[in-house]
mmCIF file of C-alpha atoms in Angstrom:
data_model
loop_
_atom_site.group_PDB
_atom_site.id
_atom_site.type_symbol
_atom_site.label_atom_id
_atom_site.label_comp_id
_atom_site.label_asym_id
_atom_site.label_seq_id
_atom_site.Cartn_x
_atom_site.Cartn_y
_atom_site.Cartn_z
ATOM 1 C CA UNK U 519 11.309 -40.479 -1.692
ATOM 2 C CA UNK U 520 11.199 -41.442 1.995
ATOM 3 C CA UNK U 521 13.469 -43.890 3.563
ATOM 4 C CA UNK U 522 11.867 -45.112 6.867
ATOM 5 C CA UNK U 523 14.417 -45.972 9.347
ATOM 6 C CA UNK U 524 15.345 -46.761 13.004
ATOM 7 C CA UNK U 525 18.226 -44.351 14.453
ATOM 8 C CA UNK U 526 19.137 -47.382 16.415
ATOM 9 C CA UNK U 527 19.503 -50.027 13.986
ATOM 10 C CA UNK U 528 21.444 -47.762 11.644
ATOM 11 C CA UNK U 529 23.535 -46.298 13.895
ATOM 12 C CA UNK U 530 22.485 -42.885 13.017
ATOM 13 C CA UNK U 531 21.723 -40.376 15.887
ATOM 14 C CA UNK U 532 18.297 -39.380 16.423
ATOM 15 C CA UNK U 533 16.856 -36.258 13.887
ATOM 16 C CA UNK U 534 16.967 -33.614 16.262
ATOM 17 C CA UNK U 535 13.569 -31.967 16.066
ATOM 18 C CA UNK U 536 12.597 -28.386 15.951
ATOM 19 C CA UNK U 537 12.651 -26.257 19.473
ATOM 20 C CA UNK U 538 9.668 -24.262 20.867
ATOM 21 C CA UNK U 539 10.176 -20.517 21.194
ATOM 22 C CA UNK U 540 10.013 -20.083 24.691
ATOM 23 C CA UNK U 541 8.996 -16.363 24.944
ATOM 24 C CA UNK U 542 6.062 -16.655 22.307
ATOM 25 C CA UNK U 543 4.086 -19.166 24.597
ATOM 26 C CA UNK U 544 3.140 -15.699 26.416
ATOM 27 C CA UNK U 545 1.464 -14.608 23.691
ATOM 28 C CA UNK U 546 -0.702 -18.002 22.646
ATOM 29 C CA UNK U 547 -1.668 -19.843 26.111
ATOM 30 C CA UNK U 548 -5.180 -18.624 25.801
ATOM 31 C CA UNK U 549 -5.846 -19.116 21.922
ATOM 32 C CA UNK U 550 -4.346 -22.711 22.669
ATOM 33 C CA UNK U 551 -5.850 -23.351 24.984
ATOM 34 C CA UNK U 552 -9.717 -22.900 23.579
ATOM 35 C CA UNK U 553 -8.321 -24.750 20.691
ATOM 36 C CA UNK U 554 -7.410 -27.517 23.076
ATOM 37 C CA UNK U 555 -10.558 -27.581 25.101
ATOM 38 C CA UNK U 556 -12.450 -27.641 21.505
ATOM 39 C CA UNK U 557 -10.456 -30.090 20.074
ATOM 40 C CA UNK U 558 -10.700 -32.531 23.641
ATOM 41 C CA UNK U 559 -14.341 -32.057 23.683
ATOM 42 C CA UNK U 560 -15.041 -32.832 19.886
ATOM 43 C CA UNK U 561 -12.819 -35.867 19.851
ATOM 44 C CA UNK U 562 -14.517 -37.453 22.945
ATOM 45 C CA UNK U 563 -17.794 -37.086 21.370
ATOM 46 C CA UNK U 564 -16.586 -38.748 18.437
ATOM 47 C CA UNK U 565 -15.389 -41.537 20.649
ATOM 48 C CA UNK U 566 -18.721 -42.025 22.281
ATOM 49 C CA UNK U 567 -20.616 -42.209 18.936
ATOM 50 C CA UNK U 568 -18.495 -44.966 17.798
ATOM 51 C CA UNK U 569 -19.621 -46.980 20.675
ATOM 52 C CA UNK U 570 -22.208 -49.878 20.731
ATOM 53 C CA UNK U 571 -25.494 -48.463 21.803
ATOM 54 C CA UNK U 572 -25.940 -48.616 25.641
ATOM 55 C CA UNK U 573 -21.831 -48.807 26.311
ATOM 56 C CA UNK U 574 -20.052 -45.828 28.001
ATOM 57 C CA UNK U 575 -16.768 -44.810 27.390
ATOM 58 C CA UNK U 576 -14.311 -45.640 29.865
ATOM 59 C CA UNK U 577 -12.671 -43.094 32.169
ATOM 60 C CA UNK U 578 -8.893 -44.477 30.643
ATOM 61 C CA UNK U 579 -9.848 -43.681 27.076
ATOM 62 C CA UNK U 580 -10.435 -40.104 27.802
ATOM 63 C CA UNK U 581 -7.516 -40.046 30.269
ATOM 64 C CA UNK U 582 -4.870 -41.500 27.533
ATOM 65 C CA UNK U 583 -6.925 -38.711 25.006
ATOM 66 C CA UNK U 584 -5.418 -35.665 27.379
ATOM 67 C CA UNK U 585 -2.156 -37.412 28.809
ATOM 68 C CA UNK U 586 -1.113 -36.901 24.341
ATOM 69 C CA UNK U 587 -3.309 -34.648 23.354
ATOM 70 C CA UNK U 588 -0.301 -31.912 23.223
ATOM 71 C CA UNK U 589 2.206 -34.129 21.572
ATOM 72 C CA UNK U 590 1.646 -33.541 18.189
ATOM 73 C CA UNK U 591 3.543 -36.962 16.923
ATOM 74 C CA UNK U 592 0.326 -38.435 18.479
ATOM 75 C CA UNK U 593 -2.580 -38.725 16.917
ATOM 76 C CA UNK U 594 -4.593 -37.239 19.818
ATOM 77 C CA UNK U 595 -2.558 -34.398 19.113
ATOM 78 C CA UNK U 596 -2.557 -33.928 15.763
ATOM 79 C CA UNK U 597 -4.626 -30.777 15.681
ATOM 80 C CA UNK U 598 -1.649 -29.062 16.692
ATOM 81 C CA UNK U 599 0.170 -29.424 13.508
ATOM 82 C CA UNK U 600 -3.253 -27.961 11.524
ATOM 83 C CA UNK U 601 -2.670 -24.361 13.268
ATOM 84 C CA UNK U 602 -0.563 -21.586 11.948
ATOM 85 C CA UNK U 603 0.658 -18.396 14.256
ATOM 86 C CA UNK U 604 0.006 -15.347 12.360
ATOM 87 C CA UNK U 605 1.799 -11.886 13.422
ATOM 88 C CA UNK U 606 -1.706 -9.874 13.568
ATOM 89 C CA UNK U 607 -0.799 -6.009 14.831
ATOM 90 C CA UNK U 608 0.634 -6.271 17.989
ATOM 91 C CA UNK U 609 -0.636 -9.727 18.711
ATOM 92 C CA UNK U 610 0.107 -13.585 17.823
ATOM 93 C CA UNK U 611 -3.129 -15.164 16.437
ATOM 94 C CA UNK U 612 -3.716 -19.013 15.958
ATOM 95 C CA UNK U 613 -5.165 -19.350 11.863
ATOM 96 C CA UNK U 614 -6.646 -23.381 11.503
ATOM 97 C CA UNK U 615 -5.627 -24.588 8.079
ATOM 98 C CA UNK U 616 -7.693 -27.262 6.049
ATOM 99 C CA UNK U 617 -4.288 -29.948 6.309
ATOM 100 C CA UNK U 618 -1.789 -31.020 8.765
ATOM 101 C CA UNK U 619 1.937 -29.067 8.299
ATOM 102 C CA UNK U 620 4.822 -29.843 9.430
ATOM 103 C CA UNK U 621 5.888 -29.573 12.860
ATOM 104 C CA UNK U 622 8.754 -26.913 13.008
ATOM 105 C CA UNK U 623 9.522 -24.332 15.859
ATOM 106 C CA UNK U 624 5.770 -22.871 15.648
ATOM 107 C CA UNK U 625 4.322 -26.468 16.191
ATOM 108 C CA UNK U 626 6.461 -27.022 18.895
ATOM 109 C CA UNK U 627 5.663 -23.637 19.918
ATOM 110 C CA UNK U 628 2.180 -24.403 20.638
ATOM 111 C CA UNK U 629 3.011 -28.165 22.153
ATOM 112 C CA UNK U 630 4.802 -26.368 24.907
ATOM 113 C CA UNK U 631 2.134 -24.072 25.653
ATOM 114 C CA UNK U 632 -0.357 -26.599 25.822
ATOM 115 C CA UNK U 633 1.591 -28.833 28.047
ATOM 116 C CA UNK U 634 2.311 -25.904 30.656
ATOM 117 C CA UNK U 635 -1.941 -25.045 30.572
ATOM 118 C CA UNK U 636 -2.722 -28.896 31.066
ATOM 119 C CA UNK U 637 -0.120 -29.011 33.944
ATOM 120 C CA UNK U 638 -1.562 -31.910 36.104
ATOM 121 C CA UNK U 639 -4.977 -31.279 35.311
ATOM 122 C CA UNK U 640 -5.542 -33.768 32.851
ATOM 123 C CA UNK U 641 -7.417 -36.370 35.674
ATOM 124 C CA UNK U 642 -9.986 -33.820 36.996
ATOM 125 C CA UNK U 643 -10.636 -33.003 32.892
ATOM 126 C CA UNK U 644 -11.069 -36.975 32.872
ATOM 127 C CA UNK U 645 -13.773 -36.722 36.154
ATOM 128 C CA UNK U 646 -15.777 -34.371 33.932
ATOM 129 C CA UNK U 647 -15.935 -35.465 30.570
ATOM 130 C CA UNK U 648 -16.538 -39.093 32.062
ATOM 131 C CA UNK U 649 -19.812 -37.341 34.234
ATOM 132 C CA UNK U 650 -21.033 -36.171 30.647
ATOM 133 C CA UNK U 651 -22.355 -33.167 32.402
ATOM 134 C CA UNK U 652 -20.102 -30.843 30.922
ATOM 135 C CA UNK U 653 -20.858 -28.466 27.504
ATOM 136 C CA UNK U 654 -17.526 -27.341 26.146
ATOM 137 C CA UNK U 655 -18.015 -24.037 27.287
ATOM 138 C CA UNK U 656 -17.993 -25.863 31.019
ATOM 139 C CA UNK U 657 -14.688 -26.701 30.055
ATOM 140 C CA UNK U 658 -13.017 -24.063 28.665
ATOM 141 C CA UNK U 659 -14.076 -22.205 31.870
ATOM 142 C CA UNK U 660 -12.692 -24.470 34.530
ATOM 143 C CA UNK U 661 -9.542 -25.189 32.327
ATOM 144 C CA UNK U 662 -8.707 -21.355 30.752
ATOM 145 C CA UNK U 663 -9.865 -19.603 33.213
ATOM 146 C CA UNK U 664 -10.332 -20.829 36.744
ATOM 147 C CA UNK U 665 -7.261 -23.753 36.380
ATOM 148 C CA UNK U 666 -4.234 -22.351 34.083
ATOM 149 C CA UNK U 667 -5.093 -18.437 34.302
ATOM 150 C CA UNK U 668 -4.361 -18.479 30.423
ATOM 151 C CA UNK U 669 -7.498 -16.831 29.275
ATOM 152 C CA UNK U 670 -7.647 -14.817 33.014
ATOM 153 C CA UNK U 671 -4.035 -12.625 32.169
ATOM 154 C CA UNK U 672 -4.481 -10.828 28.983
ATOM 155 C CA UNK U 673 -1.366 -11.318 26.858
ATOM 156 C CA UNK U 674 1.114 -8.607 26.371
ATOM 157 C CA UNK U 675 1.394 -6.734 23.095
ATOM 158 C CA UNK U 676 4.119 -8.391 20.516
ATOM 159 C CA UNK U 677 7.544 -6.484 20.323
ATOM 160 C CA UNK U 678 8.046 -4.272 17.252
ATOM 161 C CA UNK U 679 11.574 -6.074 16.246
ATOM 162 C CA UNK U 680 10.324 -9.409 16.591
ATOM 163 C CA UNK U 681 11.022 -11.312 13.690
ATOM 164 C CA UNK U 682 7.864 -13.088 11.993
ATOM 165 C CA UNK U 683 7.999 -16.866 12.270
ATOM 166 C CA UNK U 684 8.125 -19.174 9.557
ATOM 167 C CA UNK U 685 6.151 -19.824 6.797
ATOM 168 C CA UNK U 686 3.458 -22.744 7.222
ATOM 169 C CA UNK U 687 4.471 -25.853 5.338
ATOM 170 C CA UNK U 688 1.790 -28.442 4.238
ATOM 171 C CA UNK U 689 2.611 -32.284 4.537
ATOM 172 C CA UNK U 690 2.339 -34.345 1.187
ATOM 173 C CA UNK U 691 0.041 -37.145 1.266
ATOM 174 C CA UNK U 692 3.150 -39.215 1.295
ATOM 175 C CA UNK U 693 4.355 -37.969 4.231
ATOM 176 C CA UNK U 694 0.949 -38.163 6.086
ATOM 177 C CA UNK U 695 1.433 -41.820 4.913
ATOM 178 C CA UNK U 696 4.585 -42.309 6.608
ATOM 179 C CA UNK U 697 3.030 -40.583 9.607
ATOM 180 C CA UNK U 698 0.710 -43.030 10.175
ATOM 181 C CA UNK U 699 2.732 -46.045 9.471
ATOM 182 C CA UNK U 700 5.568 -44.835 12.048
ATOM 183 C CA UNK U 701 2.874 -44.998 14.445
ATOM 184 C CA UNK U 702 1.290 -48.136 14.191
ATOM 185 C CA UNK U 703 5.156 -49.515 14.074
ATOM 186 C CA UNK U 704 5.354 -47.781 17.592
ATOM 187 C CA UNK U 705 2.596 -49.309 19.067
ATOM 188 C CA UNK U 706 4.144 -53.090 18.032
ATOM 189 C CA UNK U 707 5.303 -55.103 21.070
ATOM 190 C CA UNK U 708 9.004 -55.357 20.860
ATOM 191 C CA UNK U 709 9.324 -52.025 18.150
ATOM 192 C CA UNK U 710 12.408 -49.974 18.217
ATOM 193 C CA UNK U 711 12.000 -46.405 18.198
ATOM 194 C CA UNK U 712 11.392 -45.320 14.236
ATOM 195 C CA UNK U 713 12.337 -42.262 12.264
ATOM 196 C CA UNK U 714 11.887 -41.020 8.974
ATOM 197 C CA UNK U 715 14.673 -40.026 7.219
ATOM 198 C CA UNK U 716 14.857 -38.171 3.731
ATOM 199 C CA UNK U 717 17.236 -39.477 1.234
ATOM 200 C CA UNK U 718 18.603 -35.840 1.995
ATOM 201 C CA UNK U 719 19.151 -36.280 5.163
ATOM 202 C CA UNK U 720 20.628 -39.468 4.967
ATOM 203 C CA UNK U 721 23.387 -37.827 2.725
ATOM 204 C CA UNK U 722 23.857 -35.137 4.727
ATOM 205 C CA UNK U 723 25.060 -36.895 8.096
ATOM 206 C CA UNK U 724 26.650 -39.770 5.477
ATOM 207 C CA UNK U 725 28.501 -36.618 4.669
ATOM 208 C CA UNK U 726 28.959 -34.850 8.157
ATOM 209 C CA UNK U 727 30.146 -38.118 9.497
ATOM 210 C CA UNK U 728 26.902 -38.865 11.576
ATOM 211 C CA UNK U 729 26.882 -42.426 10.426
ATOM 212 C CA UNK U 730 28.231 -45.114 12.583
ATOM 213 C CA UNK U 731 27.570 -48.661 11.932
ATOM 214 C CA UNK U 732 30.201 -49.772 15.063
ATOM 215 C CA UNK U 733 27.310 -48.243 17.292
ATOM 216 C CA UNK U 734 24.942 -50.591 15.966
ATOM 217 C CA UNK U 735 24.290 -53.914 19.158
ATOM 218 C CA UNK U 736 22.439 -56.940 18.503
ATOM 219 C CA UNK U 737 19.731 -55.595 20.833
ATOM 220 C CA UNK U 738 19.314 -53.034 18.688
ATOM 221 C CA UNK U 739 18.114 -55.082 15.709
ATOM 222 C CA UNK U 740 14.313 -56.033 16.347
ATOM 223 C CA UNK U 741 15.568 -57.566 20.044
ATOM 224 C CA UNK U 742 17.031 -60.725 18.288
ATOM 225 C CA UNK U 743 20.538 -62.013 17.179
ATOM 226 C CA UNK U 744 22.300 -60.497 14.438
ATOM 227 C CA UNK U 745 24.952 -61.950 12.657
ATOM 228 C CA UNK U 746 26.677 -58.812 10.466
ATOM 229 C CA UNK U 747 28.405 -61.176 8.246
ATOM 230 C CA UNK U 748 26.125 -63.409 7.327
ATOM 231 C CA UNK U 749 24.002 -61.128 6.557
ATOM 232 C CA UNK U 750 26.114 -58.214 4.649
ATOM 233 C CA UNK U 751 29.023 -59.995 3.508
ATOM 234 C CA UNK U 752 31.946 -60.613 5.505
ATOM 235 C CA UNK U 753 35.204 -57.721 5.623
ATOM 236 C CA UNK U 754 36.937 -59.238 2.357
ATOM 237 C CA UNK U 755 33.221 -59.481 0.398
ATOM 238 C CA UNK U 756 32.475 -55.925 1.532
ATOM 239 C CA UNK U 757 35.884 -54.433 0.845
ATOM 240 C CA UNK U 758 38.548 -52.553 3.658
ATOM 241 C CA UNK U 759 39.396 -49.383 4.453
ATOM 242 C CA UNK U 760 40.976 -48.433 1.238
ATOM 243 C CA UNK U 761 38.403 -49.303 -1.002
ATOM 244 C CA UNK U 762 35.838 -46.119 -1.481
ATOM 245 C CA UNK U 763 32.963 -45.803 0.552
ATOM 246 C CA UNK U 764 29.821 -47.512 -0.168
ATOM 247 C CA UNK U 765 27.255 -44.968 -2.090
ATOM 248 C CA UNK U 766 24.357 -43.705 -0.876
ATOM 249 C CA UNK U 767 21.974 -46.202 -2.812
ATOM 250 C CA UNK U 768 24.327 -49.225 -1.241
ATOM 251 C CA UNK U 769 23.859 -47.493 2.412
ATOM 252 C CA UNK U 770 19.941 -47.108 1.731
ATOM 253 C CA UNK U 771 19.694 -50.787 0.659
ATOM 254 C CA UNK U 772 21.626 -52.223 4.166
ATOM 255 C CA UNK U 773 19.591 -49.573 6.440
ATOM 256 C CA UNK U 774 16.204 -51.355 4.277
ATOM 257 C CA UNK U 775 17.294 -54.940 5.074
ATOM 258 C CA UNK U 776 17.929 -54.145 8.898
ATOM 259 C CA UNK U 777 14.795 -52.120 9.017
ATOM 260 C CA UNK U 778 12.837 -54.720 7.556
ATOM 261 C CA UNK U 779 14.261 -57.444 9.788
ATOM 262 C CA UNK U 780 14.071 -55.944 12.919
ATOM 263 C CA UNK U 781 10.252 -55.330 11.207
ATOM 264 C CA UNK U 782 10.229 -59.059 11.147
ATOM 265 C CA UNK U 783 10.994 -59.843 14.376
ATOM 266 C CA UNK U 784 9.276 -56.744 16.340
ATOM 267 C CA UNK U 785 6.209 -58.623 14.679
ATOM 268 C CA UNK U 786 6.974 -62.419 15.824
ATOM 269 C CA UNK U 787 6.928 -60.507 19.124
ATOM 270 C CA UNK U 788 3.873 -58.907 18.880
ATOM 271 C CA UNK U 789 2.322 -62.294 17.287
ATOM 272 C CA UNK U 790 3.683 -64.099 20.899
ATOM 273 C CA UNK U 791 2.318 -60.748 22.980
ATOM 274 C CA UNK U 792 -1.188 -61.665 21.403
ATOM 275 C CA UNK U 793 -1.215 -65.372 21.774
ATOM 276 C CA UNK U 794 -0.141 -65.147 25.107
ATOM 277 C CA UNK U 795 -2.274 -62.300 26.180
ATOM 278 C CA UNK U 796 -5.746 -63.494 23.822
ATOM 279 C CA UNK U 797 -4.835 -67.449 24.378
ATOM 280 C CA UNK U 798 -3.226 -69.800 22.407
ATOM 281 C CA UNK U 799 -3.471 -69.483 18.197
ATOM 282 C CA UNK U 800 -7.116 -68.059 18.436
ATOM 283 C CA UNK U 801 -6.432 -64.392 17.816
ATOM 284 C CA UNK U 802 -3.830 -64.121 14.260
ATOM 285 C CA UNK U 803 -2.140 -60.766 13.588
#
């Protein structure tokens, strides 16, 4: 099971996540970067044929397509997570896979070495797929070659004791699920930042200590007052210092109730973003 969570609200620091291998970008930037180009031109096509016949898609859809289309926690870059690095001979391959994995050091990996290709070229990639006089070879030219130079140098043979990297791990449907859900949360007016955490996890920094409800402010909570007492029992309902800890199932259950209030009132702010921004009670969330 998943517990869905704000760091914030439970006073839990933020999941660290996995960090990129720095000296393996060397041996990717031009396999990324044809998988980026492919991946940039396919989805803007896909964009354009979901328009109304005779409408043309605007230059800040394609532009907010390539300012996240190497963060993999976006869906724009989400094709990042569906590529494993494969120790091939003396070289680092990129393998697609048929479902999304999870994003661990190769992931990130990747991520890094498509951020350093797109560099600041992301608005002149905007100018050209706008012009829809571009073929994705077009692209992968100007960006690969004549741009980043990461299809130009040819990447140096892997070292003999390099260890391979880890194995590639499939999301569940579940957590595909969650995926999605955290970000449609984080596109909410007035959302904290959200995190899943495993029930694992969440006994594992219950255990290390990690867990802090002092930290926890008002603010915190959804944006809106918080009264702790009312809502989780004042210091002689809940017990003191002596008594044992609460369990993990007791933790799990407050974490819930703040996570689903601050839910609550990240979405009466979202309901007054749209009234005010569509006009009056004409547009319902």
């Amino acid at each position: 099971m998943v517990v869905v969570g704000a760091y914030a609200m439970m006073g839990m620091p933020e999941q660290k996540k996995p960090k990129a291998v720095k000296t393996d970008v060397q041996y990717i930037r031009c396999g990324v970067c044809e998988e980026m180009t492919r991946n940039i031109y396919r989805s803007v096509k896909a964009m354009r044929d979901e328009l109304r016949p005779g409408k043309k898609l605007a230059e800040s859809d394609i532009l907010e397509l390539l300012e996240n289309v190497c963060d993999p926690e976006k869906e724009q870059g989400e094709w990042i997570t569906m590529i494993d690095l494969v120790e091939s001979g003396d070289k680092l391959k990129l393998e697609r896979q048929d479902w999304p994995g999870k994003c661990g050091t190769e992931c990130r990996t990747i991520a890094r070495a498509c951020d350093e290709i797109m560099g600041d070229h992301d608005t002149d990639l905007a100018e050209m797929l706008y012009d829809e006089k571009y073929q994705r070879a077009q692209l992968n030219n100007f960006l690969c070659y004549e741009e980043s130079n990461a299809c130009v140098v040819k990447a140096p043979p892997l070292p003999k004791d390099r260890e391979p990297g880890p194995k590639f791990e499939e999301m569940t449907e579940q957590d595909l699920k969650m995926q999605k859900m955290m970000r449609e949360m984080g596109n909410m007016p007035g959302m904290p930042g959200m995190q899943m955490f495993s029930r694992d996890q969440l006994q594992e920094q219950m255990e290390n200590g990690d867990y802090d409800d002092d930290e926890v402010e008002d603010e915190d909570i959804g944006g809106g007052d918080y009264d702790y007492d009312s809502d989780y029992g004042t210091e002689d309902e809940l017990g003191t210092d002596d008594d044992e800890p609460p369990s993990l199932g007791e933790t799990v259950g407050r974490s819930a109730k703040a996570i689903k209030d601050g839910v609550v009132s990240g979405f009466e702010k979202g309901k007054k973003w749209a009234s005010e921004k569509f006009g009056g009670d004409k547009k319902e969330l």
